[in-house]
Coordinates of C-alpha atoms in Angstrom, one line a residue:
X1 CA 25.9 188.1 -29.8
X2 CA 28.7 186.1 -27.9
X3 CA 31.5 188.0 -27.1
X4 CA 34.0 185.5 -25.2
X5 CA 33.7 181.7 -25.4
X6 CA 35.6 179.7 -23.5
X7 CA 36.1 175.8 -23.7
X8 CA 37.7 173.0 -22.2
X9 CA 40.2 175.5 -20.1
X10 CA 43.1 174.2 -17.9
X11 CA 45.8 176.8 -16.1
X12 CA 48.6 176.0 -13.9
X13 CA 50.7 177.9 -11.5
X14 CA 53.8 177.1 -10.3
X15 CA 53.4 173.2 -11.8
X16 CA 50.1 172.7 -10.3
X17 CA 46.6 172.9 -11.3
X18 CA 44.5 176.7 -10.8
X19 CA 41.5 175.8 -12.4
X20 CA 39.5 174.5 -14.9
X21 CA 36.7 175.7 -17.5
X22 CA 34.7 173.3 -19.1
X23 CA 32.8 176.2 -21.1
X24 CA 31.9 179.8 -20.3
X25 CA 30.1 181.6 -22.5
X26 CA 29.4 186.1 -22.6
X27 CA 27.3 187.9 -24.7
X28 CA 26.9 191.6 -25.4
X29 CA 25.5 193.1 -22.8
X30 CA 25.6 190.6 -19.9
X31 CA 26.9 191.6 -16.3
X32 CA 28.8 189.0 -14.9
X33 CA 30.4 188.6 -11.3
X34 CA 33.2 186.7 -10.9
X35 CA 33.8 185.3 -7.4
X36 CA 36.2 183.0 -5.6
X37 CA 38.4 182.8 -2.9
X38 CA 41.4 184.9 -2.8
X39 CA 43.8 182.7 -5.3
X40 CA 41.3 181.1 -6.7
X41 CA 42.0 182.3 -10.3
X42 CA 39.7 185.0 -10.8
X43 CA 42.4 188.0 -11.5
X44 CA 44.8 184.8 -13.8
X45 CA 40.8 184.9 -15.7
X46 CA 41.2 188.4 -16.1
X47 CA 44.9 187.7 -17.8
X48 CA 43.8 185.5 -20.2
X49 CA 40.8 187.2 -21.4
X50 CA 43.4 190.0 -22.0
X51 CA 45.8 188.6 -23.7
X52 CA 48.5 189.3 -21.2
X53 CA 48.8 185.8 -20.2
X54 CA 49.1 182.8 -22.6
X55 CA 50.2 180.1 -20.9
X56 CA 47.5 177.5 -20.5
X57 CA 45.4 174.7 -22.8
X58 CA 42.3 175.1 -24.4
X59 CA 40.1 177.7 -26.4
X60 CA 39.8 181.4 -26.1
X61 CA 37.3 183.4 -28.2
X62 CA 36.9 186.7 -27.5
X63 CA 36.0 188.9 -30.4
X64 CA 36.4 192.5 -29.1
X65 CA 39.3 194.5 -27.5
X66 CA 38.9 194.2 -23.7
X67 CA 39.6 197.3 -21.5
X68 CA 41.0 196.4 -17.6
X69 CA 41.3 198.0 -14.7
X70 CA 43.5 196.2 -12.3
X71 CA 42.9 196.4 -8.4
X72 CA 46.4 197.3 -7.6
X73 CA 48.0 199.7 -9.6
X74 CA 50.5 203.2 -9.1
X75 CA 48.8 205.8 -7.3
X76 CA 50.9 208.9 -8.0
X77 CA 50.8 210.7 -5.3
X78 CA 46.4 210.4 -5.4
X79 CA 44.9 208.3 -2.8
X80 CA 44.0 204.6 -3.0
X81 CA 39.9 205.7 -3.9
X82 CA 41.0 208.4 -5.6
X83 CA 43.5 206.3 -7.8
X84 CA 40.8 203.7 -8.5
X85 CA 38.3 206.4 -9.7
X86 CA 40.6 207.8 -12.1
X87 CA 41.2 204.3 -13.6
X88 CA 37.5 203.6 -13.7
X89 CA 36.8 207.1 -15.2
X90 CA 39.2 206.6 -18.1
X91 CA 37.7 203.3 -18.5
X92 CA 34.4 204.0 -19.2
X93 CA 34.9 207.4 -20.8
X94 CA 36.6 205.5 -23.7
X95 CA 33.0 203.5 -23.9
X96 CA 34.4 199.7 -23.9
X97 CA 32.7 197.2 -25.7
X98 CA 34.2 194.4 -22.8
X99 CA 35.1 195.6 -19.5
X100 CA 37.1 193.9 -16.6
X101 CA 37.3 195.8 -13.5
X102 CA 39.2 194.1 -10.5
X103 CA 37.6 195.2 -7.1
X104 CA 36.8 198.3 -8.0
X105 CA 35.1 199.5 -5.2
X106 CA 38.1 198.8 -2.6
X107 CA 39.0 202.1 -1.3
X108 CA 35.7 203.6 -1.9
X109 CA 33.8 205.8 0.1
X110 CA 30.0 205.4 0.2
X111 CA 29.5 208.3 -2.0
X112 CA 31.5 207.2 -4.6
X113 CA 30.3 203.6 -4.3
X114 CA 27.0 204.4 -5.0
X115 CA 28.4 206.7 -8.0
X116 CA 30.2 203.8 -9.1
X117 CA 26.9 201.5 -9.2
X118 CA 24.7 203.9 -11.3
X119 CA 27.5 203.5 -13.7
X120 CA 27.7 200.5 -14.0
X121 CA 23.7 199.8 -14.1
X122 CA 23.8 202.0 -17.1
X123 CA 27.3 200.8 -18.6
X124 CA 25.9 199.1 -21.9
X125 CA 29.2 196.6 -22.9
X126 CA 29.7 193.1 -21.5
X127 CA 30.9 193.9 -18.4
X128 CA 33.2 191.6 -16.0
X129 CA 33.5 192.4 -12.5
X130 CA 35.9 190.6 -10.2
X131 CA 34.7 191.7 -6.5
X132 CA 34.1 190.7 -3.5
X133 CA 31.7 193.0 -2.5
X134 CA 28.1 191.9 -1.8
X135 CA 26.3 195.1 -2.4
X136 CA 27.8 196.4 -5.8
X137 CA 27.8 192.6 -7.0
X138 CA 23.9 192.2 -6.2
X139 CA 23.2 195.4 -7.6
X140 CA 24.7 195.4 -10.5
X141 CA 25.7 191.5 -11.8
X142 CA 23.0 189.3 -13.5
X143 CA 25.3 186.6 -13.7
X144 CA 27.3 185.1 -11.4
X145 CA 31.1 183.0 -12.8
X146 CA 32.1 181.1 -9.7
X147 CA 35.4 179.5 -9.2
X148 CA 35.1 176.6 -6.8
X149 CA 37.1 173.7 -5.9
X150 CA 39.4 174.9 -9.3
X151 CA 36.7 174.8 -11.2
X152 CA 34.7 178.0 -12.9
X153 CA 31.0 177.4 -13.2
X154 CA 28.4 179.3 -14.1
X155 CA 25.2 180.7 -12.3
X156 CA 21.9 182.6 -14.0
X157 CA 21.8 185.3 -11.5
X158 CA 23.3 188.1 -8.7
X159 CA 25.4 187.1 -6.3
X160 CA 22.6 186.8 -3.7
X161 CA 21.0 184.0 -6.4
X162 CA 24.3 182.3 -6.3
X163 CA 24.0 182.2 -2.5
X164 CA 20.6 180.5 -2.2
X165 CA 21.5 178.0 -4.7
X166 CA 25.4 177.4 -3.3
X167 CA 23.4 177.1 0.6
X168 CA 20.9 174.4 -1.2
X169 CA 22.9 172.6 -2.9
X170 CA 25.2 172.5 0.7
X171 CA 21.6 171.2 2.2
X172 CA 20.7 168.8 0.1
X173 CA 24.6 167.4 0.0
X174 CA 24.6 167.4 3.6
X175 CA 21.4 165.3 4.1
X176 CA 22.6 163.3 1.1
X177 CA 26.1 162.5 3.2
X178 CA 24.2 161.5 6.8
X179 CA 21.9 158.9 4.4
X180 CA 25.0 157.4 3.2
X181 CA 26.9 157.1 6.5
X182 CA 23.7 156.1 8.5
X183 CA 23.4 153.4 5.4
X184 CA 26.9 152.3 5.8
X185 CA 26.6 152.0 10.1
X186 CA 23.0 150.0 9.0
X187 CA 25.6 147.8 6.4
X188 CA 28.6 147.0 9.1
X189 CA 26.0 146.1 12.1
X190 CA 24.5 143.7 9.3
X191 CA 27.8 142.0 8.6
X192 CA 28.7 142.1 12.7
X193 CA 25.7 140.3 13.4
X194 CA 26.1 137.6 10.1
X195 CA 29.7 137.2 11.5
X196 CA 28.5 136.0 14.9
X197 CA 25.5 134.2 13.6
X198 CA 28.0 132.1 11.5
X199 CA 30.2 131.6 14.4
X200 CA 27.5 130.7 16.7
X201 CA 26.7 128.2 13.8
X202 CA 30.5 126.7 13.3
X203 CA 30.5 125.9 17.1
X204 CA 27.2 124.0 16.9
X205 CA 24.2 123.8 19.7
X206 CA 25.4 122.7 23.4
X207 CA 22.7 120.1 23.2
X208 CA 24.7 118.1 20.5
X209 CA 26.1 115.1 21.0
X210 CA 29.8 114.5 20.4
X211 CA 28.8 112.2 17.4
X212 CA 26.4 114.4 15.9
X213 CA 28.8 117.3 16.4
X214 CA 31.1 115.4 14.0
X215 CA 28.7 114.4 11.6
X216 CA 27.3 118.4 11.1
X217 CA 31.0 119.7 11.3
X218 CA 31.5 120.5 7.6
X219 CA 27.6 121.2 7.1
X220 CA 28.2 124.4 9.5
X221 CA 31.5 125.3 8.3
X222 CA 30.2 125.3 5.0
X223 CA 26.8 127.5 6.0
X224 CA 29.2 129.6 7.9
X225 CA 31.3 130.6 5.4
X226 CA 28.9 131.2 2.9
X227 CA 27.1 133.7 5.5
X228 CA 30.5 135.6 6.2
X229 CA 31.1 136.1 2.0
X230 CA 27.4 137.3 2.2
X231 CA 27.8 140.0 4.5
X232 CA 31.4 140.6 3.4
X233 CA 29.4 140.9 -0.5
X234 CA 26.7 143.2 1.1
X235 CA 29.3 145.5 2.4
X236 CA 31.5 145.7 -0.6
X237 CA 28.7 146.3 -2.7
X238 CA 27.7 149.5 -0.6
X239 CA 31.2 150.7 -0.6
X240 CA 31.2 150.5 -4.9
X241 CA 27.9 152.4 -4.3
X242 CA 28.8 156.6 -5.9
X243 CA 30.3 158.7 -2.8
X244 CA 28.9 161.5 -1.5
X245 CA 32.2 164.0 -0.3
X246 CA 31.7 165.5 3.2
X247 CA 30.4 169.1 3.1
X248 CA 32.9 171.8 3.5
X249 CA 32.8 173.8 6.5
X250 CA 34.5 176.2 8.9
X251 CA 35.1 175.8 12.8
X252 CA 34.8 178.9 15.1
X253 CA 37.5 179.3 17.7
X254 CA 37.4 181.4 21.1
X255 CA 39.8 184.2 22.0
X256 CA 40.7 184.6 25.7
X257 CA 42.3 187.5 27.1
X258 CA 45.1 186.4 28.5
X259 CA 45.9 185.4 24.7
X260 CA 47.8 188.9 24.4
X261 CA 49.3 191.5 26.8
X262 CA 47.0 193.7 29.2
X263 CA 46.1 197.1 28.9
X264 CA 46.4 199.4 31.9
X265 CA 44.8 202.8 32.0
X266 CA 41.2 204.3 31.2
X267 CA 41.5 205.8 27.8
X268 CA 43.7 204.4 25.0
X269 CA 44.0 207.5 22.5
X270 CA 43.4 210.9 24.1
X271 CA 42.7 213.8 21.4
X272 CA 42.5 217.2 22.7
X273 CA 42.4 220.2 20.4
X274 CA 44.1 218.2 17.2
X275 CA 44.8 219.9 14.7
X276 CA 45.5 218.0 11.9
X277 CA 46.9 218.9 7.9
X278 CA 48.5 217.8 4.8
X279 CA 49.7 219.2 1.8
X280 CA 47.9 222.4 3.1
X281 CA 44.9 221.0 4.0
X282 CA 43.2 221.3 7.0
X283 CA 41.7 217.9 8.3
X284 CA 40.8 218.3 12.1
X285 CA 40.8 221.9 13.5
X286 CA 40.5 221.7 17.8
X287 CA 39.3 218.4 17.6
X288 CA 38.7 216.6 21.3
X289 CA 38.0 212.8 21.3
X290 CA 38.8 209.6 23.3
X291 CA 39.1 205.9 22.1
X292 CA 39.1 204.2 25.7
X293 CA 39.9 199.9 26.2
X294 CA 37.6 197.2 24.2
X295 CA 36.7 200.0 21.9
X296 CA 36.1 199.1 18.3
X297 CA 36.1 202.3 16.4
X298 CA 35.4 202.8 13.0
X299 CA 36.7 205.9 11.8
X300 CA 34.8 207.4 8.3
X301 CA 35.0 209.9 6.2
X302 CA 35.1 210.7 2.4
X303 CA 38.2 209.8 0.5
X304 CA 40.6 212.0 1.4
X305 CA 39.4 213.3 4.9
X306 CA 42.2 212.4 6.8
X307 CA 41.0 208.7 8.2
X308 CA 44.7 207.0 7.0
X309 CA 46.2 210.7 8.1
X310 CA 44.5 210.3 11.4
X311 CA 46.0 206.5 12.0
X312 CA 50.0 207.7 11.7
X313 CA 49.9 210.6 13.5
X314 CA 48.1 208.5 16.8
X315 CA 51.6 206.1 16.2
X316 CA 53.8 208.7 15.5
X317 CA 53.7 210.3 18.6
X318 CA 54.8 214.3 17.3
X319 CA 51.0 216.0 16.8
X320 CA 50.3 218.4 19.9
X321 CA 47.6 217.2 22.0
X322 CA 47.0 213.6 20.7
X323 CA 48.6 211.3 22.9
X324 CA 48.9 207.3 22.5
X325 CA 48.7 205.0 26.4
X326 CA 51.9 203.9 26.9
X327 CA 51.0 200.7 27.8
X328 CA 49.3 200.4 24.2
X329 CA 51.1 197.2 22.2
X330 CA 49.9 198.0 18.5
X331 CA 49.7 196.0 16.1
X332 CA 49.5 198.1 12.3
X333 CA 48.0 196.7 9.1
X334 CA 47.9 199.3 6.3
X335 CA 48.5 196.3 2.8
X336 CA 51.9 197.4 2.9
X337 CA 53.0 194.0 1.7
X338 CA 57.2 195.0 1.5
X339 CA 57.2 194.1 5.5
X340 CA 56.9 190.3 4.2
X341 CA 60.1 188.1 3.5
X342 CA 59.2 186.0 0.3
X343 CA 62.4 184.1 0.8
X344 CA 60.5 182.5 4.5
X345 CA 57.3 180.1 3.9
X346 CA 54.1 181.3 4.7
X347 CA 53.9 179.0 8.8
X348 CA 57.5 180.4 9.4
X349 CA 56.2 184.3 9.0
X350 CA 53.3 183.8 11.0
X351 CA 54.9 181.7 13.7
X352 CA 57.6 184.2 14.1
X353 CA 55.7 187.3 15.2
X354 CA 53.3 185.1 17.7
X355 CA 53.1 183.7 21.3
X356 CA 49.5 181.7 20.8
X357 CA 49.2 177.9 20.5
X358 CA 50.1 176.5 17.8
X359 CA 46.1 175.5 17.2
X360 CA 45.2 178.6 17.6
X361 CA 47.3 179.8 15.1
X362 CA 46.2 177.4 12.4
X363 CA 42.4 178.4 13.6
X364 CA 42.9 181.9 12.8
X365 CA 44.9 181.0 9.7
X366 CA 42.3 178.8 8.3
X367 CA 39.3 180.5 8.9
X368 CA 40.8 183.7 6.8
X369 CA 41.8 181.1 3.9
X370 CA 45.1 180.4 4.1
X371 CA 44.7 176.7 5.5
X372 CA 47.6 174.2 5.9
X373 CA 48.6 173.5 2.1
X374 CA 49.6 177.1 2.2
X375 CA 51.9 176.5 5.0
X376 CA 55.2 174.9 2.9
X377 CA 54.7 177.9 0.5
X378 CA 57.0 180.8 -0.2
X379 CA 55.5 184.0 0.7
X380 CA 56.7 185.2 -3.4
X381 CA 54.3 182.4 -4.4
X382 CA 50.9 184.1 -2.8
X383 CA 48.3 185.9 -4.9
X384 CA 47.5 189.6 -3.8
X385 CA 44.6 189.2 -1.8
X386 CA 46.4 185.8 -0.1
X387 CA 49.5 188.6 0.8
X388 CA 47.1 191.0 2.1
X389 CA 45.5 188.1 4.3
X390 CA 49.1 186.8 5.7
X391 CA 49.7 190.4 6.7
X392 CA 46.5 190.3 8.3
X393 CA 46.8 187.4 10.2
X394 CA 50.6 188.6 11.4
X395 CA 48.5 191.2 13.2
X396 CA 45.9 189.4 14.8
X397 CA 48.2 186.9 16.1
X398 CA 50.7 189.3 17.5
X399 CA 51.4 190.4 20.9
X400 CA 49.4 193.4 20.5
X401 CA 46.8 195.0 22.6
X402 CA 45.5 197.1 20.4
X403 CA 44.8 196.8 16.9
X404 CA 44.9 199.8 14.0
X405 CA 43.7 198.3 10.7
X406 CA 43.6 200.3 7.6
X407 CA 40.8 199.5 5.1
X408 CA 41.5 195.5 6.0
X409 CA 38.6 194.5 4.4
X410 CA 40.0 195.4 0.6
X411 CA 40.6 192.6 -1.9
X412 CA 39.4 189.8 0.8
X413 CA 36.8 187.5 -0.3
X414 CA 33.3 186.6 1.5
X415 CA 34.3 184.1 3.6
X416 CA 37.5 186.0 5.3
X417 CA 35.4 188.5 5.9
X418 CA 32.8 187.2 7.7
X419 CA 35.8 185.1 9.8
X420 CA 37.9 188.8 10.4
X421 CA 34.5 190.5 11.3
X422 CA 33.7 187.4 14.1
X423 CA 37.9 187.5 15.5
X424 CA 37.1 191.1 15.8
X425 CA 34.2 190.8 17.7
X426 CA 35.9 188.6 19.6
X427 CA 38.4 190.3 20.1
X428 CA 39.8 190.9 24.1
X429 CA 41.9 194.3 23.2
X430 CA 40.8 198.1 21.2
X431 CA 39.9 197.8 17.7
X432 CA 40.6 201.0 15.6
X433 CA 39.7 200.4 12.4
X434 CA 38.8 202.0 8.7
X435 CA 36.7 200.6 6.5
X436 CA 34.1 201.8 3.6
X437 CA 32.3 197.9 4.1
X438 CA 29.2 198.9 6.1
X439 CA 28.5 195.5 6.7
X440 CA 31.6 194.8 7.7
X441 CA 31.2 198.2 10.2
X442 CA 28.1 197.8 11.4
X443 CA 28.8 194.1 12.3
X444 CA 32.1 194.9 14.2
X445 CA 32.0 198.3 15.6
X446 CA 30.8 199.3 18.9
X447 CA 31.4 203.2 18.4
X448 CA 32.0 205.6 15.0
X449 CA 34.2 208.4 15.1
X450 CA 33.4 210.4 11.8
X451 CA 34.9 213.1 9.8
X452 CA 32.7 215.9 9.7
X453 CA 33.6 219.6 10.0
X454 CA 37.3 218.9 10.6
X455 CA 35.9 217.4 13.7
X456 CA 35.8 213.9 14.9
X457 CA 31.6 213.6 15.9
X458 CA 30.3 210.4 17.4
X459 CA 27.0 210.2 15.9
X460 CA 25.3 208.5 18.7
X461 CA 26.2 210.9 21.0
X462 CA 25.6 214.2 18.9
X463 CA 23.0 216.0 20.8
X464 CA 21.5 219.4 19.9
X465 CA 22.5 222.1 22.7
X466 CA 19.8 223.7 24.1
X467 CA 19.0 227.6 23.7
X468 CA 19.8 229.6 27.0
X469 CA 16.9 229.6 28.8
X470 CA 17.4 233.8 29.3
X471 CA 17.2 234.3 25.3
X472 CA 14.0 231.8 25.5
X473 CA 12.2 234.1 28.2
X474 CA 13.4 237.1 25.8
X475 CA 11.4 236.3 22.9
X476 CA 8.8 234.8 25.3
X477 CA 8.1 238.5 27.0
X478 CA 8.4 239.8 23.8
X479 CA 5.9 238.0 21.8
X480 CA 3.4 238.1 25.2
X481 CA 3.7 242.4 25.7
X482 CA 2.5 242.1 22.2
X483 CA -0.4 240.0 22.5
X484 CA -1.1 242.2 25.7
X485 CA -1.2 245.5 23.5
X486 CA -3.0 243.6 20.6
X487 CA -7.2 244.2 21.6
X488 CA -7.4 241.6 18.8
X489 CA -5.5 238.7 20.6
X490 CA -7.6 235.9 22.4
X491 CA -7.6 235.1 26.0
X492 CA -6.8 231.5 25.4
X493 CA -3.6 232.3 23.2
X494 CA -2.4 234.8 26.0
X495 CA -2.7 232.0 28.7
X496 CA -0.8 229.6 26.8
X497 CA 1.7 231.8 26.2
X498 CA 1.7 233.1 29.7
X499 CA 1.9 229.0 30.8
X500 CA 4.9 228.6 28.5
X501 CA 7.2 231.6 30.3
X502 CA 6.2 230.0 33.6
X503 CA 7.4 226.9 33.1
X504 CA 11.0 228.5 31.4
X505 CA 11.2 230.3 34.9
X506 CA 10.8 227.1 36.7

């Protein structure tokens, strides 16, 4: 049964063109993930399907009410996780026959992400699901609405199907594009060398006579020109030949330390017996850790551990026993996007807060998707997640040292986070970092400091302390005076035993 039909779409923002929907189509029961670049139109989608926006040209069916949950929304006082749960809970308790939800899973721990994919496996309504993350999309989508190029198309299949058939199509446009430019080189060296046959033709052979030059003159003008309008014909012919556009692709760019300002000292963050709380909670109790230079920490935990708790009181300086290196430049993203003037365009903000090239700059700011027709624009213009990546890139450009990012992987799409996880990498200062993206951890951190206990444990180095040896040799003498005073015990278990106390005393 279809549920939303969708025909011959156009939207505009701001006078110019969003995107375009020849025909979309839902039926009861599908799963469909809807991907894009940030700004792409995917949340404006969401809108229309709503109701809440009207402005645009074209045909909207959709024959039941449609239930949203919005990715940014009032918290009340709850966390950013624990907000978005609440919102998805109400949600599906009222048992939706359509359901949008709008990156639900930013904010998530792992516990709840999973919680959130078994619901949605067994969630029986269409469902819609704006995200950009990889895991819940493959697990749950079966369909994939792609908005590319401002146009939405459709795809039979995950977001991992989308990807095979998005990298073949690349392929087979790729070798499609070196044909027609090694055609076009073949098409020019044809018409160099019929241009110099027919000049070597207009000035006639050296062994002509002046009178027989004469006579032949118009002859070889004549066969000249008519070889120059062939090869000119040839070529013009190729050029009316159907284009194939270049690929799209992104450049890397290398970071070099003396980009941003040194660090001197040995340990960046020094914890020793934190004890950390909130609302009358404890989070850390005694708590001992270090985060020394080139570190990149991820710090995890369940919603509401103390991870975002953790990050203000290492910059606000007032918590007994943690202490931040004084010669520690950081730079702070937490999506607090009121720090942005939307009266300045969107070069002028980054160019303000940053000493790099000017290349460099642009680098950074393309590979994270905001490229240079973003650069005239007013900061008020941007979508959500293009504010949360202008933040970003204010940070990673600055004249910092070190760099504390709070959950900076929410509400950016695949491709900036792939290009954040490779600057990080790359990057010459101390990374400390949350994040419930384990992709996105695993691929950039080179230590984890994790809530557990109201301690911060680093698993790799948890090792189990060993028993005193004097409590060993205890039970040892114990267990051997009774196989002494047993006349049922073997000789061969009393030797072993006997073997095992030696080697304790050695």
């Amino acid at each position: 049964m279809t549920m939303i039909n969708l025909k011959n779409i156009q939207k505009d923002m701001a006078g110019r063109p969003l995107f375009t929907i020849d025909r979309l189509v839902a039926n009861a029961g599908d799963k469909i993930g809807v991907v894009g670049r940030n700004g792409a139109g995917k949340s404006t989608l969401a809108h229309l399907l709503t109701g809440t926006d009207r402005d645009y040209t074209g045909q909207i069916m959709v024959d039941e009410p449609v239930s949203y949950v919005a990715q940014i929304a009032p918290t009340f006082d709850q966390s950013g996780g624990q907000a978005m749960l609440t919102r998805i809970r109400q949600a599906l308790s009222a048992r939706p026959t359509i359901l949008i939800l709008d990156e639900p899973s930013s904010n998530l721990d792992e516990t709840h992400q999973q919680w959130l994919i078994n619901q949605l496996q067994r969630f029986r309504g269409l469902l819609l699901l704006i995200s950009h993350d990889r895991q819940l999309l493959n697990a749950v989508t079966t369909q994939t609405w792609a908005v590319e190029h401002q146009k939405f198309t459709a795809y039979a299949g995950n977001y991992a199907y989308y990807q095979t058939v998005k990298a073949q199509q690349l392929a087979t446009q790729e070798a499609a594009y070196q044909r027609q430019n090694t055609h076009q080189r073949e098409l020019l060296a044809a018409q160099r060398q019929r241009n110099e046959k027919a000049q070597r033709i207009r000035k006639g052979n050296r062994r002509m006579s002046q009178v027989e030059r004469a006579k032949t003159k118009a002859t070889r003008e004549a066969t000249a020109a008519k070889m120059e309008r062939t090869a000119k014909r040839m070529v013009a012919r190729g050029q009316r030949e159907p284009q194939v556009a270049k690929p799209f692709t992104t450049s890397g760019f290398k970071l070099v330390a003396t980009d941003f300002p040194t660090f001197t000292g040995k340990t960046v963050v020094t914890g020793l017996n934190v004890t950390l709380a909130e609302y009358g909670k404890t989070l850390l109790a005694h708590a001992d850790f270090q985060i020394r230079p080139h570190d990149r920490v991820a710090i995890v935990g369940p919603n509401g551990s103390g991870k975002t708790t953790l990050l203000r009181a290492i910059l606000g300086g007032r918590v007994s026993g943690l202490r931040l290196a004084p010669a520690a430049r950081v730079g702070v993203f937490n999506q607090d996007m009121t720090v942005l003037d939307g009266k300045q365009s969107v070069w002028q903000t980054v160019r303000q807060v940053s000493q790099l090239p000017d290349q460099t700059i642009r680098n950074v700011m393309g590979a994270l998707g905001l490229p240079a027709r973003f650069y005239p624009q007013l900061v008020s213009a941007l979508s959500g997640g293009e504010l949360v990546k202008l933040q970003l890139i204010c940070i990673l450009v600055g004249q910092y040292n070190v760099l504390m990012l709070d959950e900076p992987t929410n509400y950016l799409d695949v491709d900036a986070l792939d290009a954040l996880a490779d600057y990080l990498q790359n990057y010459p200062g101390t990374v400390i970092f949350v994040s419930h993206d384990e992709p996105f951890r695993q691929a950039v951190a080179t230590r984890v400091l994790q809530f557990e206990t109201h301690q911060l444990v680093d698993p790799d180095k948890v090792v189990k302390a060993p028993q005193p040896v004097e409590a060993d040799l205890a039970v040892l003498q114990f267990k051997y005076d009774q196989l002494m005073a047993d006349p049922t015990s073997s000789t061969a278990a009393i030797q072993a035993l006997r073997q095992q106390i030696d080697r304790l005393k050695a």
